[in-house]
Tab-separated table of C-alpha atoms in Angstrom:
chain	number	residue	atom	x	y	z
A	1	UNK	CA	110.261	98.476	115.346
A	2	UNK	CA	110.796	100.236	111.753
A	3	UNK	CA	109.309	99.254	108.306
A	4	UNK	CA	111.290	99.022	105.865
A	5	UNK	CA	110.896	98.350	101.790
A	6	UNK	CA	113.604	95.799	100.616
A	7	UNK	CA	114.858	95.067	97.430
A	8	UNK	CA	115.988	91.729	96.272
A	9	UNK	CA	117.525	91.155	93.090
A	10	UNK	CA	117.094	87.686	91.465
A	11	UNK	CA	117.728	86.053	88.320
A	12	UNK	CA	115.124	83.465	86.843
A	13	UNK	CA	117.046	80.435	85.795
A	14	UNK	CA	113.620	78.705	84.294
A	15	UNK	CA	109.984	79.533	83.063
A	16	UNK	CA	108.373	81.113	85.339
A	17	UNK	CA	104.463	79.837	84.296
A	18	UNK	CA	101.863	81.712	84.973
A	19	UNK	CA	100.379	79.405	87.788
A	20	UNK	CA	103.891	79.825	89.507
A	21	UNK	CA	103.913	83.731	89.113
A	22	UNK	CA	100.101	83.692	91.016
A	23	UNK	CA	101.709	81.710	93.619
A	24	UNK	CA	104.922	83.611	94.118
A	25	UNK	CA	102.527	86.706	94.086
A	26	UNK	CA	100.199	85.902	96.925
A	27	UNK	CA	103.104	84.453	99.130
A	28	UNK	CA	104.735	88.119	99.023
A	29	UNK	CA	100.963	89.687	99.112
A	30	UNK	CA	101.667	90.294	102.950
A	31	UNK	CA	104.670	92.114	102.552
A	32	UNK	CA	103.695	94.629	99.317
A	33	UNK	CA	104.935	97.483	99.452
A	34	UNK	CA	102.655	99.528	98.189
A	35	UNK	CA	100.793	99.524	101.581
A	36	UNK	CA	103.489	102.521	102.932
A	37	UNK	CA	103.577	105.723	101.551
A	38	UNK	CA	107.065	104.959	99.646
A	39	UNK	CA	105.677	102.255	98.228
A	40	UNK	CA	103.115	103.811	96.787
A	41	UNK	CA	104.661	107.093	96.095
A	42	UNK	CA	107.356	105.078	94.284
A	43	UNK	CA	104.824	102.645	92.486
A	44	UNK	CA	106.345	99.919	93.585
A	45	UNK	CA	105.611	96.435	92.692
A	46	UNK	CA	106.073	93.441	94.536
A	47	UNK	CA	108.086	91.392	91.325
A	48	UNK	CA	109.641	93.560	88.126
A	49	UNK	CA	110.967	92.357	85.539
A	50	UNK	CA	113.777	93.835	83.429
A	51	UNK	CA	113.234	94.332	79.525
A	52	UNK	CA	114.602	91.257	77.094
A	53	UNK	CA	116.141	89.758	80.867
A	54	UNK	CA	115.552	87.122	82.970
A	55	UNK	CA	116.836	89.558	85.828
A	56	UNK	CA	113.386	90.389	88.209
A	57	UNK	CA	113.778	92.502	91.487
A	58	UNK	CA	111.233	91.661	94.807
A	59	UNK	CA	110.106	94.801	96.590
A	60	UNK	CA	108.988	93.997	100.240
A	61	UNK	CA	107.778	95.669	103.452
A	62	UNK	CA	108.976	94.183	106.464
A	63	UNK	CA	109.045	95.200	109.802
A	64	UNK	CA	112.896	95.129	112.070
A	65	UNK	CA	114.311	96.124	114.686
A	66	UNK	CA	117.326	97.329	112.630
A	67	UNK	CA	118.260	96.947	108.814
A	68	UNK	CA	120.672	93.651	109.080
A	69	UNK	CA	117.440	91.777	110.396
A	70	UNK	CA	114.846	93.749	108.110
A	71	UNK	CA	117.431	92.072	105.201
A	72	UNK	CA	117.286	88.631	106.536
A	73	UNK	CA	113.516	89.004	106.973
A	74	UNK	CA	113.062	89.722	103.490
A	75	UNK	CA	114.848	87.624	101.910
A	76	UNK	CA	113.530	84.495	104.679
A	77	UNK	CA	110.062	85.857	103.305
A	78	UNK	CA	111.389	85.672	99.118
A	79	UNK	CA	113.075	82.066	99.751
A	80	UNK	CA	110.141	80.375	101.203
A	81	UNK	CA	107.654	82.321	98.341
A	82	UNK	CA	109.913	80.942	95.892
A	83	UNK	CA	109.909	77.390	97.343
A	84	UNK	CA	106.473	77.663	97.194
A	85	UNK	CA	105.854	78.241	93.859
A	86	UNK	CA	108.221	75.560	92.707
A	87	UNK	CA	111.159	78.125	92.242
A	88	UNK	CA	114.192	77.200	94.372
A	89	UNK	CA	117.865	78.338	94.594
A	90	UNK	CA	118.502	76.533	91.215
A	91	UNK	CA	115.782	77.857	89.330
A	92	UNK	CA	115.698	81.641	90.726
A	93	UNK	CA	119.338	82.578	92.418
A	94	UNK	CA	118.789	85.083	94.742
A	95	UNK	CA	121.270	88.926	95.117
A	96	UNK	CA	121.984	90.594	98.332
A	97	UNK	CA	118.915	92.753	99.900
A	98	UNK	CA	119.241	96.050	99.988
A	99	UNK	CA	117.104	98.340	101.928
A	100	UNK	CA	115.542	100.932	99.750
A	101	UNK	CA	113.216	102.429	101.950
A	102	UNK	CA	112.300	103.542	105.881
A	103	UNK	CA	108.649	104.079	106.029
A	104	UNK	CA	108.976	104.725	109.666
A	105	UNK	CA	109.308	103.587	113.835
């Protein structure tokens, strides 16, 4: 198995309170990144926003046994975060994954 850092685009569609960012934030605690050395070489952080946007990127470790199901894992683990903090495919659209790091096998 590899670990790999993911990045998910996504484009917030409605407010995102603060009560909902806390939740979205400790679903994806699990999978920050910033427990490999990329991740925290790179700074990354688990949700960025983009300046005057309502675009927002997810950075998350997961571990696969290749990159097609380290994408699906990722964005299985950013669906169900969103779900659970009131967020679904109609209020935060989802991109394509893209790995953006191999941390190792």
């Amino acid at each position: 198995m590899t670990v790999y850092v993911v990045t998910i685009p996504g484009t917030l569609l409605t407010e995102l309170t603060p009560a909902a960012r806390s939740e979205l934030i400790g679903a994806l605690r699990p999978a920050d990144p910033r427990t490999t050395g990329l991740g925290a070489a790179e700074e990354l952080d688990i949700l960025s926003f983009y300046a005057d946007s309502p675009a927002f990127s997810l950075h998350l470790e997961v571990e696969a046994a290749d990159t097609g199901s380290a994408e699906r894992a990722a964005r299985d683990l950013a669906s169900a975060a969103l779900r659970k903090a009131g967020l679904g495919p109609e209020a935060a659209p989802l991109g394509d994954p893209v790995i953006t790091g191999i941390t190792g096998e």
